[in-house]
Coordinates of C-alpha atoms and ligand atoms in Angstrom, one line a residue:
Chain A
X167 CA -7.7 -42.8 75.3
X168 CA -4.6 -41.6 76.3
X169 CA -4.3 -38.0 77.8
X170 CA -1.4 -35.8 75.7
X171 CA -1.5 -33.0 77.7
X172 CA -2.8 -32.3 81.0
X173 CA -2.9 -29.1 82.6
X174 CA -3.4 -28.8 86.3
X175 CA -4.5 -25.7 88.1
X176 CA -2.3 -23.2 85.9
X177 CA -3.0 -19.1 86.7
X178 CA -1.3 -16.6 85.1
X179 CA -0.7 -13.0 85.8
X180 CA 0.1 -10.1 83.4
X181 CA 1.2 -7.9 86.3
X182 CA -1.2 -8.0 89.1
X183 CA -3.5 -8.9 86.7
X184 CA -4.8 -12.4 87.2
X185 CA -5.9 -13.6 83.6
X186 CA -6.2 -17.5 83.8
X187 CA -7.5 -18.8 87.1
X188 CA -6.8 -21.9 88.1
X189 CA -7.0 -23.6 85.3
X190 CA -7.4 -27.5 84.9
X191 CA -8.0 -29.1 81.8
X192 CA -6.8 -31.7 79.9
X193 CA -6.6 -32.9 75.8
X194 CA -6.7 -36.8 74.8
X195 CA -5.1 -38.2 71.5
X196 CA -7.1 -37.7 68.9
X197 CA -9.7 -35.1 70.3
X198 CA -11.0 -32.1 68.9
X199 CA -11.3 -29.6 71.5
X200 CA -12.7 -26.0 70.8
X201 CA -12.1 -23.4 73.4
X202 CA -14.8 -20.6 72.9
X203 CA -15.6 -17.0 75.1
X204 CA -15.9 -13.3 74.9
X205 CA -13.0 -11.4 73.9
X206 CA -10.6 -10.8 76.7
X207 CA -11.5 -14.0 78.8
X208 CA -8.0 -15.6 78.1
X209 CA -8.6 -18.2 75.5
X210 CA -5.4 -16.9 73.4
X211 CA -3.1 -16.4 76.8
X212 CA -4.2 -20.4 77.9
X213 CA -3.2 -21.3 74.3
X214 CA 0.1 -19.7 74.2
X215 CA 0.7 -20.8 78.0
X216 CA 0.3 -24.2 77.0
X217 CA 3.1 -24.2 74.2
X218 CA 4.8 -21.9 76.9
X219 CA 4.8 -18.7 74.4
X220 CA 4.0 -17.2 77.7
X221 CA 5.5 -18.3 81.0
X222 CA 2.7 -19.6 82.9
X223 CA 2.7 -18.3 86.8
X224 CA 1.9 -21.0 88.4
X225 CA 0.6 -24.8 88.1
X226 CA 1.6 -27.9 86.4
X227 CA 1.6 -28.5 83.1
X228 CA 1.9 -32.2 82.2
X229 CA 3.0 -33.5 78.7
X230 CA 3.0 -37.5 78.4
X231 CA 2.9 -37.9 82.3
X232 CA 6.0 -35.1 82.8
X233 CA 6.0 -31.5 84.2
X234 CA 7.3 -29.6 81.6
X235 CA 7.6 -26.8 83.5
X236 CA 10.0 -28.5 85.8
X237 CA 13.6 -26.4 85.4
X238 CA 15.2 -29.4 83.8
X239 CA 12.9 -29.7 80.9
X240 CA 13.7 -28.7 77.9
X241 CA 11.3 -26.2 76.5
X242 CA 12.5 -26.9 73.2
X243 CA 12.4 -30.3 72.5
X244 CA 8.5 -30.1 73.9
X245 CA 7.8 -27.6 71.5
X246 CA 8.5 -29.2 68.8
X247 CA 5.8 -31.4 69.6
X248 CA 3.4 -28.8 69.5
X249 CA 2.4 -27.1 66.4
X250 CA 0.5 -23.6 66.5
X251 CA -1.7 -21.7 63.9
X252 CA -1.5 -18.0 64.9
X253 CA -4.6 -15.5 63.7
X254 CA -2.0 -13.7 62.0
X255 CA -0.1 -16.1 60.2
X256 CA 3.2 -15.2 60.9
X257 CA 4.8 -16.9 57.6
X258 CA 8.5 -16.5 57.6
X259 CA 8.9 -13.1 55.3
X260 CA 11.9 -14.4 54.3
X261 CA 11.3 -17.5 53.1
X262 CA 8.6 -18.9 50.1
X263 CA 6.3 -21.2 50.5
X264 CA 8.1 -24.7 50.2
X265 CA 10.9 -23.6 52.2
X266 CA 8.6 -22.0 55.3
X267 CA 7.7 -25.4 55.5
X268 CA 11.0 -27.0 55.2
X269 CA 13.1 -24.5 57.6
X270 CA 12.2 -25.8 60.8
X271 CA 12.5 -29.8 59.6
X272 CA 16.2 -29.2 58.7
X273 CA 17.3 -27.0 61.3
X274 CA 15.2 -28.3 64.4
X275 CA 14.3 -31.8 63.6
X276 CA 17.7 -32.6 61.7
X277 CA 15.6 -34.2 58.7
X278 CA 17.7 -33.8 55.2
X279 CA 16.6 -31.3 52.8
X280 CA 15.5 -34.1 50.6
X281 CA 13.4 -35.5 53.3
X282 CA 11.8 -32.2 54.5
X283 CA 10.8 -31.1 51.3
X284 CA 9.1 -34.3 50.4
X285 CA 7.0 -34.1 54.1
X286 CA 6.4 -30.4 53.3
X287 CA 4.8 -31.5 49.7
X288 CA 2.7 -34.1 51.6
X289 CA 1.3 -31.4 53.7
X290 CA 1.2 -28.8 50.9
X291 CA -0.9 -31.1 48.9
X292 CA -3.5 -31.6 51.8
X293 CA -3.9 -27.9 52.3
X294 CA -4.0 -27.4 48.7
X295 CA -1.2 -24.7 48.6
X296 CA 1.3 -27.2 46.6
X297 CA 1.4 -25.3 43.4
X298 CA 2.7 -22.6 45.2
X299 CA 5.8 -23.7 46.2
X300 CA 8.1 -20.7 45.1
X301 CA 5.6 -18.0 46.1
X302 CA 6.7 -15.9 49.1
X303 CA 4.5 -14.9 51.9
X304 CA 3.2 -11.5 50.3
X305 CA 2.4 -12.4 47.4
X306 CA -0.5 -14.8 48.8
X307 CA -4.1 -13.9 49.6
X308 CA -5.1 -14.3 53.6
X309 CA -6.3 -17.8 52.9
X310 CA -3.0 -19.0 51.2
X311 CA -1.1 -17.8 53.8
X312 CA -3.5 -20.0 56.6
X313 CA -3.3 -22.7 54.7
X314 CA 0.7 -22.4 54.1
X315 CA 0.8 -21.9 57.8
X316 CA -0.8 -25.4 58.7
X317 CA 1.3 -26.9 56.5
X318 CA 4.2 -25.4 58.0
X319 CA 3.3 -26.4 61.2
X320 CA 1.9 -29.6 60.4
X321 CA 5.4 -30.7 59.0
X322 CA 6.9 -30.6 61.7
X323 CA 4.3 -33.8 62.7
X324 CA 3.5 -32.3 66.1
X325 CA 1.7 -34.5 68.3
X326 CA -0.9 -31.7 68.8
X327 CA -1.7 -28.8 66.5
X328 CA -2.6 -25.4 68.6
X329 CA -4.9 -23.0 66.7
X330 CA -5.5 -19.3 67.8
X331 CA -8.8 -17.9 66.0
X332 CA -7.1 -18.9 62.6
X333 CA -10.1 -17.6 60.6
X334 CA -10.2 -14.1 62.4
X335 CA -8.4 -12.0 60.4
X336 CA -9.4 -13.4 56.8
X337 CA -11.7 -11.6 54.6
X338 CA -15.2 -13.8 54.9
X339 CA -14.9 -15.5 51.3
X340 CA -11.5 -16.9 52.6
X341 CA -12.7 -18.0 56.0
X342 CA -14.3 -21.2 53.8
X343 CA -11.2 -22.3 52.8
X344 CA -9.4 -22.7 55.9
X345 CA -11.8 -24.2 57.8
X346 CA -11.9 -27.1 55.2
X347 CA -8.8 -27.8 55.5
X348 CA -9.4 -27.7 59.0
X349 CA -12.4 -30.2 59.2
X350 CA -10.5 -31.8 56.8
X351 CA -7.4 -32.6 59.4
X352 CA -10.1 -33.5 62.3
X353 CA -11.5 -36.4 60.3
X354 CA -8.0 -37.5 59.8
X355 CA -7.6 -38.3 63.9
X356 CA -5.2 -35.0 64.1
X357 CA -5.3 -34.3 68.1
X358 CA -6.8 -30.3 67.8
X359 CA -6.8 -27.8 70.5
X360 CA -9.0 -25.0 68.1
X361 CA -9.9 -21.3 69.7
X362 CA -12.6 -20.3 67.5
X363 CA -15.0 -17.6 66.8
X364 CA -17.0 -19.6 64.6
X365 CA -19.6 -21.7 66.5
X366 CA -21.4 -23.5 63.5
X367 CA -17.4 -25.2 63.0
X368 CA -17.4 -26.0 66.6
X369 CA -20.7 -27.4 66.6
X370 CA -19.4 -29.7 64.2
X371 CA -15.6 -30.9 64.3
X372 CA -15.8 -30.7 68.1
X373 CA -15.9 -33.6 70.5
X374 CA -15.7 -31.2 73.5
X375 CA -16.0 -27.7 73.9
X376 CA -14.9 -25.4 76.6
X377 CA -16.5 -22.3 77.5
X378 CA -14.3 -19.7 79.1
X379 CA -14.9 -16.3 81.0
X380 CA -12.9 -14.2 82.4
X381 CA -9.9 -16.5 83.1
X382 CA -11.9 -19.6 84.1
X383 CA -13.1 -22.8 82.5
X384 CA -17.1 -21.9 83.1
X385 CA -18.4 -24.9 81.4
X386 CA -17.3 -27.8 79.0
X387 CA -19.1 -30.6 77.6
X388 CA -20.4 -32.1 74.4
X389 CA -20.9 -29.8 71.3
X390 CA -24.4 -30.5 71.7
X391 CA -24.1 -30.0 75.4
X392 CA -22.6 -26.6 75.0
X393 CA -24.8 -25.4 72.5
X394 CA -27.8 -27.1 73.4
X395 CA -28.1 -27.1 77.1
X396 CA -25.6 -25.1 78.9
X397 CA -26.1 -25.4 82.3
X398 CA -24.0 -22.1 83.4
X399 CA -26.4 -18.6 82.9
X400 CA -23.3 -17.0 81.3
X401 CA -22.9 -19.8 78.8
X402 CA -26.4 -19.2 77.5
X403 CA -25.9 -15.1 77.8
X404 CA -22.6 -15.7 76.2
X405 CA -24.2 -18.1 72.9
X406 CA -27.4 -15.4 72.7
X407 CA -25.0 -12.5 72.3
X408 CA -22.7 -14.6 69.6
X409 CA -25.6 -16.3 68.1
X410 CA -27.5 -13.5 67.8
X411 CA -24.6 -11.5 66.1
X412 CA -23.4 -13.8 63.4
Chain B
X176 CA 43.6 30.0 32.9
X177 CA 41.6 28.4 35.8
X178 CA 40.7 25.7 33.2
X179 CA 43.9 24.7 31.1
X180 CA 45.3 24.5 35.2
X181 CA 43.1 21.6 35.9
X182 CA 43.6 20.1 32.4
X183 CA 47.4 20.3 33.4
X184 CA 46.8 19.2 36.3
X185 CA 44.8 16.2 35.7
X186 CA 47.5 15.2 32.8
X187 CA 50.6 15.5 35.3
X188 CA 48.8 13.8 38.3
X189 CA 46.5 11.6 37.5
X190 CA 48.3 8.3 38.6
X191 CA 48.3 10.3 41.8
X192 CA 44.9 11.1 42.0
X193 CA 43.7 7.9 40.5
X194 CA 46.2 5.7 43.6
X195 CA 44.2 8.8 46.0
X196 CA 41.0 7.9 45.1
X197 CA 41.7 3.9 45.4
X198 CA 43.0 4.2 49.0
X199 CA 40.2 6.6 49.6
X200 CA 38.2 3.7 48.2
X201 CA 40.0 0.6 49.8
X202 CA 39.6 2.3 53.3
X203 CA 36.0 2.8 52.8
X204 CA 34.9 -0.1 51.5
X205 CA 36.9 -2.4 54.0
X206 CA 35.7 -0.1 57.2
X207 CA 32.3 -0.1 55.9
X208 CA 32.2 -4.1 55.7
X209 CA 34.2 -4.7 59.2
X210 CA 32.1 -1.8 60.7
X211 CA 29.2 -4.2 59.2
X212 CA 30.3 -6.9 60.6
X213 CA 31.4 -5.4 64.3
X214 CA 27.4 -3.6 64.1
X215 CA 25.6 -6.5 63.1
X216 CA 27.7 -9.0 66.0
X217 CA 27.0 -6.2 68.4
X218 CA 23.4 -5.5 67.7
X219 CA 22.6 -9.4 68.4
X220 CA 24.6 -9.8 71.5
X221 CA 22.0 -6.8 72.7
X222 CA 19.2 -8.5 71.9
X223 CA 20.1 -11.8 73.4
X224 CA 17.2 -12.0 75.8
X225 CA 18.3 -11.2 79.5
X226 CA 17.5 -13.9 81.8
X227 CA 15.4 -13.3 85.0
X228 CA 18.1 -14.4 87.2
X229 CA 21.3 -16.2 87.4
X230 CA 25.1 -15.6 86.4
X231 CA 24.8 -15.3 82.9
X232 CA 22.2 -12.1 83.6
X233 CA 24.5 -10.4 85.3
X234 CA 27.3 -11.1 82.6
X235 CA 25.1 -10.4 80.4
X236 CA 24.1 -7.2 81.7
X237 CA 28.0 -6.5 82.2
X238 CA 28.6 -6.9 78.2
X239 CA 26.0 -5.0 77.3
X240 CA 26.9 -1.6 79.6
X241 CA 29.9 -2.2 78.2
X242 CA 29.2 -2.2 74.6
X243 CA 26.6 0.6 75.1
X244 CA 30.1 2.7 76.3
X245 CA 31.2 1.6 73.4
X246 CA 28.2 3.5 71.2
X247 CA 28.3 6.0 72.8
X248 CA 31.7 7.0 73.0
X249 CA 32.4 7.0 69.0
X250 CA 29.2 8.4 68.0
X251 CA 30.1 11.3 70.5
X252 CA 33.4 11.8 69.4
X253 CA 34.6 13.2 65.8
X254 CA 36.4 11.1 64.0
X255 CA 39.3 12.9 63.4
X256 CA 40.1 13.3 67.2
X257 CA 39.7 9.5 67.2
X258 CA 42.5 9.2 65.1
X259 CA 44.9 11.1 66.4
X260 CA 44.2 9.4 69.7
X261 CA 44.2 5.6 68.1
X262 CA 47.7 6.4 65.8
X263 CA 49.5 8.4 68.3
X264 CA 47.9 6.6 71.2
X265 CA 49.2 3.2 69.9
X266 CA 52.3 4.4 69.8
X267 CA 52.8 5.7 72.8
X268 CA 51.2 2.5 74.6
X269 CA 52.9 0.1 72.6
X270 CA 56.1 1.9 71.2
X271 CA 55.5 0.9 67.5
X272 CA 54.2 3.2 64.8
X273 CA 51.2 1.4 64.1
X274 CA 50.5 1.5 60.3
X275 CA 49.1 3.9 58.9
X276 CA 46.4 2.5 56.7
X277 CA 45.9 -0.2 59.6
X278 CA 45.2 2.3 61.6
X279 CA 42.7 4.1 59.4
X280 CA 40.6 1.1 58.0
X281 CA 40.4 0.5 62.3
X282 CA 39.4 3.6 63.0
X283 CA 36.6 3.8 60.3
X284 CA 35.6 -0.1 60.8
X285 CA 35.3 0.8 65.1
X286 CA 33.4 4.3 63.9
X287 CA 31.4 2.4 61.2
X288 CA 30.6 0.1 63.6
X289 CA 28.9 2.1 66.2
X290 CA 26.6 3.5 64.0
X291 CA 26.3 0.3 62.6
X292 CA 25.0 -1.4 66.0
X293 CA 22.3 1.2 66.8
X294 CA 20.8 0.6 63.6
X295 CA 21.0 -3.4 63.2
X296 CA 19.5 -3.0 66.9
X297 CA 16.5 -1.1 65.8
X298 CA 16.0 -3.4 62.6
X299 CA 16.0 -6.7 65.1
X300 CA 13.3 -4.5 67.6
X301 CA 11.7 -3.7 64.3
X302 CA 10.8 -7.4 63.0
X303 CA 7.5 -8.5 64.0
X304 CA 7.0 -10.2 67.2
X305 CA 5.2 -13.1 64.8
X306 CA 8.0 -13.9 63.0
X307 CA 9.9 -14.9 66.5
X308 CA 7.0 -16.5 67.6
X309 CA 6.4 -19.0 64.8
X310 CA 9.7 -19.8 65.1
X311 CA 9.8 -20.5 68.7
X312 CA 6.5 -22.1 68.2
X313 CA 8.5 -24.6 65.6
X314 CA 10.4 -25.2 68.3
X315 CA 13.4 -22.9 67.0
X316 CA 15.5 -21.7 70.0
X317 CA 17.2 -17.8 70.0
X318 CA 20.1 -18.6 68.1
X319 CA 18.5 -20.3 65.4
X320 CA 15.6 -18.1 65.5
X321 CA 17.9 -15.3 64.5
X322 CA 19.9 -17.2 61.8
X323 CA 17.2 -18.2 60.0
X324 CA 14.3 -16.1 60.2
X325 CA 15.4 -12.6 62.1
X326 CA 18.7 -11.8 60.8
X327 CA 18.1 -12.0 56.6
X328 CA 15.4 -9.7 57.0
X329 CA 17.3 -7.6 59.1
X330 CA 20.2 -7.6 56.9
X331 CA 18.1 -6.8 53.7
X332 CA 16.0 -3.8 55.3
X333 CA 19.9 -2.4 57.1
X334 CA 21.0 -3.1 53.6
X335 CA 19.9 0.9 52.4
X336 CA 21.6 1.9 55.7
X337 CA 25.0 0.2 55.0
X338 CA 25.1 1.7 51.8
X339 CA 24.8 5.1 52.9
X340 CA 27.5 4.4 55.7
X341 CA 29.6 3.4 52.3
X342 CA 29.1 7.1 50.9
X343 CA 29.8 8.9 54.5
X344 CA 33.2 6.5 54.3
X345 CA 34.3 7.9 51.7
X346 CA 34.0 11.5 52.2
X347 CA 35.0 11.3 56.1
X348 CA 38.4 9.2 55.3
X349 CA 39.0 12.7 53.7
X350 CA 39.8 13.1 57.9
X351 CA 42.4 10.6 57.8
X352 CA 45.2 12.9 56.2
X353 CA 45.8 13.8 60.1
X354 CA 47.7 10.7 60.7
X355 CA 49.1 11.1 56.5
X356 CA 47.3 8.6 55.0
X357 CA 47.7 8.9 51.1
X358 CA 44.0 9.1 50.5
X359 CA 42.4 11.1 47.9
X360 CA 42.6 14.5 50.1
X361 CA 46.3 13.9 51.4
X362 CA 47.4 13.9 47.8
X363 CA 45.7 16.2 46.4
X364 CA 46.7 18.4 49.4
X365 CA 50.0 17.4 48.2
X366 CA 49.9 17.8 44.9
X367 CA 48.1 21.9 45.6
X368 CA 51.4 21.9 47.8
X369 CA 53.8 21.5 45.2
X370 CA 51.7 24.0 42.2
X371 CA 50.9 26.1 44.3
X372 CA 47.1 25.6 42.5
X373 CA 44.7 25.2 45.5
X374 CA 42.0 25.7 43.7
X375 CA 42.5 24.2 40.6
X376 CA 43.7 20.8 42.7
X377 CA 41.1 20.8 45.1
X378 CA 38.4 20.8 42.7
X379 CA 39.6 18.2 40.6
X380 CA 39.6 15.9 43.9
X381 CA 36.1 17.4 44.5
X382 CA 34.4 15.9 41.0
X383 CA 36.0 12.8 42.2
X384 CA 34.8 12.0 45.1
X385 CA 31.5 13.4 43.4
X386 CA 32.1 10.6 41.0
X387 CA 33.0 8.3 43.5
X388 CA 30.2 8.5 45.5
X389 CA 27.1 8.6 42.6
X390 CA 28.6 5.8 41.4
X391 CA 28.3 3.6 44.8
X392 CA 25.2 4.8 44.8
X393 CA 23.7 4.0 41.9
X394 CA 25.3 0.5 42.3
X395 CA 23.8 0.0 45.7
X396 CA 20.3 1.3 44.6
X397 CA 20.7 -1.6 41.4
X398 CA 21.6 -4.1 44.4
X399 CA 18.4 -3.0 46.5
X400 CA 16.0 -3.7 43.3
X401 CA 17.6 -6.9 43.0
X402 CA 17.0 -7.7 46.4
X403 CA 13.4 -7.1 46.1
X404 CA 13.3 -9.9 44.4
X405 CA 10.9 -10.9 41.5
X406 CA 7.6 -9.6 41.7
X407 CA 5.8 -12.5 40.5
X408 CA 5.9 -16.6 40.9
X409 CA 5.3 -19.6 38.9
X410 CA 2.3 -21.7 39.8
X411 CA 3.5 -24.9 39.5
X412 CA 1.3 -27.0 36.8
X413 CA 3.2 -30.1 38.2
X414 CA 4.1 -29.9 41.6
X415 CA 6.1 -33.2 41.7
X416 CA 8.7 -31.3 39.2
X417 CA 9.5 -28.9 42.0
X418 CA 9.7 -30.8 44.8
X419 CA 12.7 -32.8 42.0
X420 CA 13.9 -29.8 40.9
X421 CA 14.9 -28.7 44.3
Ligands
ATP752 N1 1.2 -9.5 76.9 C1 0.2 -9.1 77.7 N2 0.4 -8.1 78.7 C2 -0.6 -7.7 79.4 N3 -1.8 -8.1 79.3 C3 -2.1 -9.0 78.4 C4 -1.1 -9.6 77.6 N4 -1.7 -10.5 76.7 C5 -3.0 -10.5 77.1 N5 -3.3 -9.7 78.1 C6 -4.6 -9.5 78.7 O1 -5.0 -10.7 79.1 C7 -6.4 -10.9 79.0 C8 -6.7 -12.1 78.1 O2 -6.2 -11.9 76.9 P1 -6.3 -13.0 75.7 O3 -5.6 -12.5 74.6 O4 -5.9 -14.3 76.3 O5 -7.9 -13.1 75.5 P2 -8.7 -13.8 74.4 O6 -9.7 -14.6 75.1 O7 -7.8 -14.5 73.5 O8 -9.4 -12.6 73.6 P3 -9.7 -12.5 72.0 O9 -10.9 -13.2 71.7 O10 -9.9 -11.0 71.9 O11 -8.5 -12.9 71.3 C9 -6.9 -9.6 78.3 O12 -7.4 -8.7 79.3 C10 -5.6 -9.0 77.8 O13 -5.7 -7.6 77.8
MG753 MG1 -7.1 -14.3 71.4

């Protein structure tokens, strides 16, 4: 399979604080990946680093065989390709529904309104939010809003989507939902790079699953690798604590 | 007595006070909208993002010590000073009597749009570090990101603000009989000047600029409702029929 994104001993500091070490990882077309660890251990900043949210501080990151962080490249045009599912949603306040999905197709991806509104229905449809077209963001439970948010971002087409804890700050009768339409979009081939809280959906959408603490890879493998027989003694002390707790 | 005065008054001069109260009006209106206008241009040229290095930081950096001279110079000055050193000032610079509305509606618009800049600043600080987010994650870059997703929300929650810039407008042009514009307190002033009825005069100009200024406000209040837009939305029963409709 071909490898979408590679990224090659990354670090990054907030100040003098280091909080990804050396990281090297990499995501092939059409793999599932679900990065899970402790609070704190810089699943969210490796996300955001990777879509270059946040600058990274050193390292290589390698989209289709180019350094994107070369000077030259254009951060924008690579973004594009990159969709992303924040924990708290962050619909467009000032849009509804149809056209949060339809504002970045006309204005970055030059489609026609005709055309972005028929790709944004597509995607609607698939995460069930169609008949909601004209709503705007507040008037929509947690869920909605998710779901609206995938839509968004998956009309742009992205070659990979980019999920931070997308279920974290629903109410627990919405999580359901989301994670549906998120199993839902696995099955489909969709190239998913998931940070999760929720280890029964990793267990199952994931091909591979990466373990981090404290702003290293510790450990990544199979789902039932991972949970099964971690080979790191803070993978297990890690799955007890979570295990336990949920 | 006091009372069949201002009933005399009103009947002799009203075409007087009613051409008053219009420039009074004209100037406030157009000042408020180019002080708008001058604020909300302003306010994004000091939230462009400053680069970490390179020319167009330090031009940057240049503009915006500039502009921030600029703030603070005609909210530290009073208005009336300013025009006395704008009318006579022009003319000693330049030789020609500038005009003397020109030089009003400038003079408010310049004033109008200090104050104006501060607070469009704050509103663009104020929107949700999400909502830039998503759109850079959408691969939006600055200038889009503001036009399509920071600046209407920004607009609509300054929208109060502007509005009550409106009502100061028109009760501080009442300044601008120093360089003899015929706004509502010039004439009155000159009207008093030729009855000899200070009183009588003045108090007739005060109900209107009473009336003047309830009446903005009740309009901009309606405006405000209307922006809230409606509270509820349609759930589509056909979806196709919307994505037609559009
Ligand atoms: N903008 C920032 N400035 C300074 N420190 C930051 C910033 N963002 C994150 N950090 C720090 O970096 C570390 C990793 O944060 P990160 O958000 O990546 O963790 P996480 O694994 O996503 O945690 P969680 O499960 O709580 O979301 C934390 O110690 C955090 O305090
Ligand atoms: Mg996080």
């Amino acid at each position: 399979m071909e490898t979408i994104i590679e990224i090659k001993h990354v670090n990054k500091y907030f100040g003098s604080h280091e909080v990804l070490k050396d990281i090297d990882f990499s995501v092939k077309k059409g793999e599932v990946v679900t990065i899970i660890g402790s609070s704190g251990s810089g699943k969210s900043t490796l996300l955001r680093c990777i879509n270059l949210l946040e600058k990274p501080s050193g390292g290589e990151i390698m989209y289709k065989g180019e350094n994107i962080l070369d000077e030259k490249h254009d951060i924008f045009t690579y973004r594009r390709k990159l969709g992303m599912v924040f924990q708290q949603f962050n619909l467009f306040n000032n849009h509804n529904v149809l056209s949060n999905c339809v504002v970045g197709q006309v204005k970055v991806l030059k489609r026609s309104k005709d055309e972005a509104e028929k790709v944004a229905m597509k995607y609607l449809k698939i995460v069930g939010m169609d008949k909601y077209v004209n709503a705007r963001p507040n008037q929509l439970s947690g869920g909605q809003k998710q779901r609206v948010a995938i839509a968004r971002a998956l009309s742009m087409e992205p070659d990979v989507m980019l999920f931070d804890e997308p279920t974290s700050a629903l109410d627990p009768e919405m999580v359901g939902e989301v994670l549906k339409v998120m199993k839902q979009l696995a099955e489909s081939g969709l190239t998913m790079l998931i940070v999760t809280h929720e280890m029964e959906f990793a267990k199952e959408v994931s091909d591979r699953v990466v373990f981090m603490d404290k702003g290293v890879i510790a450990e990544e493998g199979s789902p039932e690798q991972i949970f099964n027989h971690p080979t790191q003694e803070r993978t297990r002390e890690f799955l007890k604590r979570t295990l336990r707790s949920s | 007595m006091s009372f069949e005065w201002i009933v005399k008054i009103i009947s002799e001069n009203w075409p007087m006070f009613l051409r008053g109260a219009g420039m009074t009006l004209f100037i406030a209106l157009l000042g408020t909208i180019l002080g708008a206008i001058i604020g909300l241009l302003i306010g994004l040229i000091r939230t462009i993002p400053v680069p970490e290095r390179g020319a167009k930081r330090a031009i940057l950096k240049a503009v915006n010590a500039i502009l921030a001279t600029y703030i603070e110079f005609f909210r530290g000055t009073p208005m009336i000073v300013q025009a006395m050193v704008i009318y006579y000032g022009s003319a000693l610079a330049f030789g020609v009597d500038m005009d003397r509305i020109l030089a009003a509606v400038f003079v408010v618009s310049i004033n109008t749009g200090a104050y104006m800049a501060e607070i469009v600043r704050g509103g663009i600080i104020s929107i949700d570090k999400g909502q830039f987010e998503a759109a850079h994650a959408i691969g939006m870059n600055h200038v889009q990101t503001m036009m399509n997703v920071v600046l209407p929300q920004v607009i609509r929650n300054i929208l109060p603000a502007t509005g009550n810039q409106f009502v100061i407008n028109i009760k501080d042009t009442s300044v601008l009989n120093v360089i003899s514009v015929t706004e509502l307190y010039f004439t009155t002033k000159s009207i008093a000047g030729n009855n000899f009825r200070y009183f009588e005069s003045f108090f007739v100009a005060c109900v209107m600029y009473f009336i003047m200024t309830l009446i903005v406000t009740k309009i901009l209040r309606y405006f405000e409702r209307k922006l809230e837009g409606p509270d509820n939305y349609a759930v589509m029963a056909n979806p196709v029929q919307a994505e037609g409709k559009k």
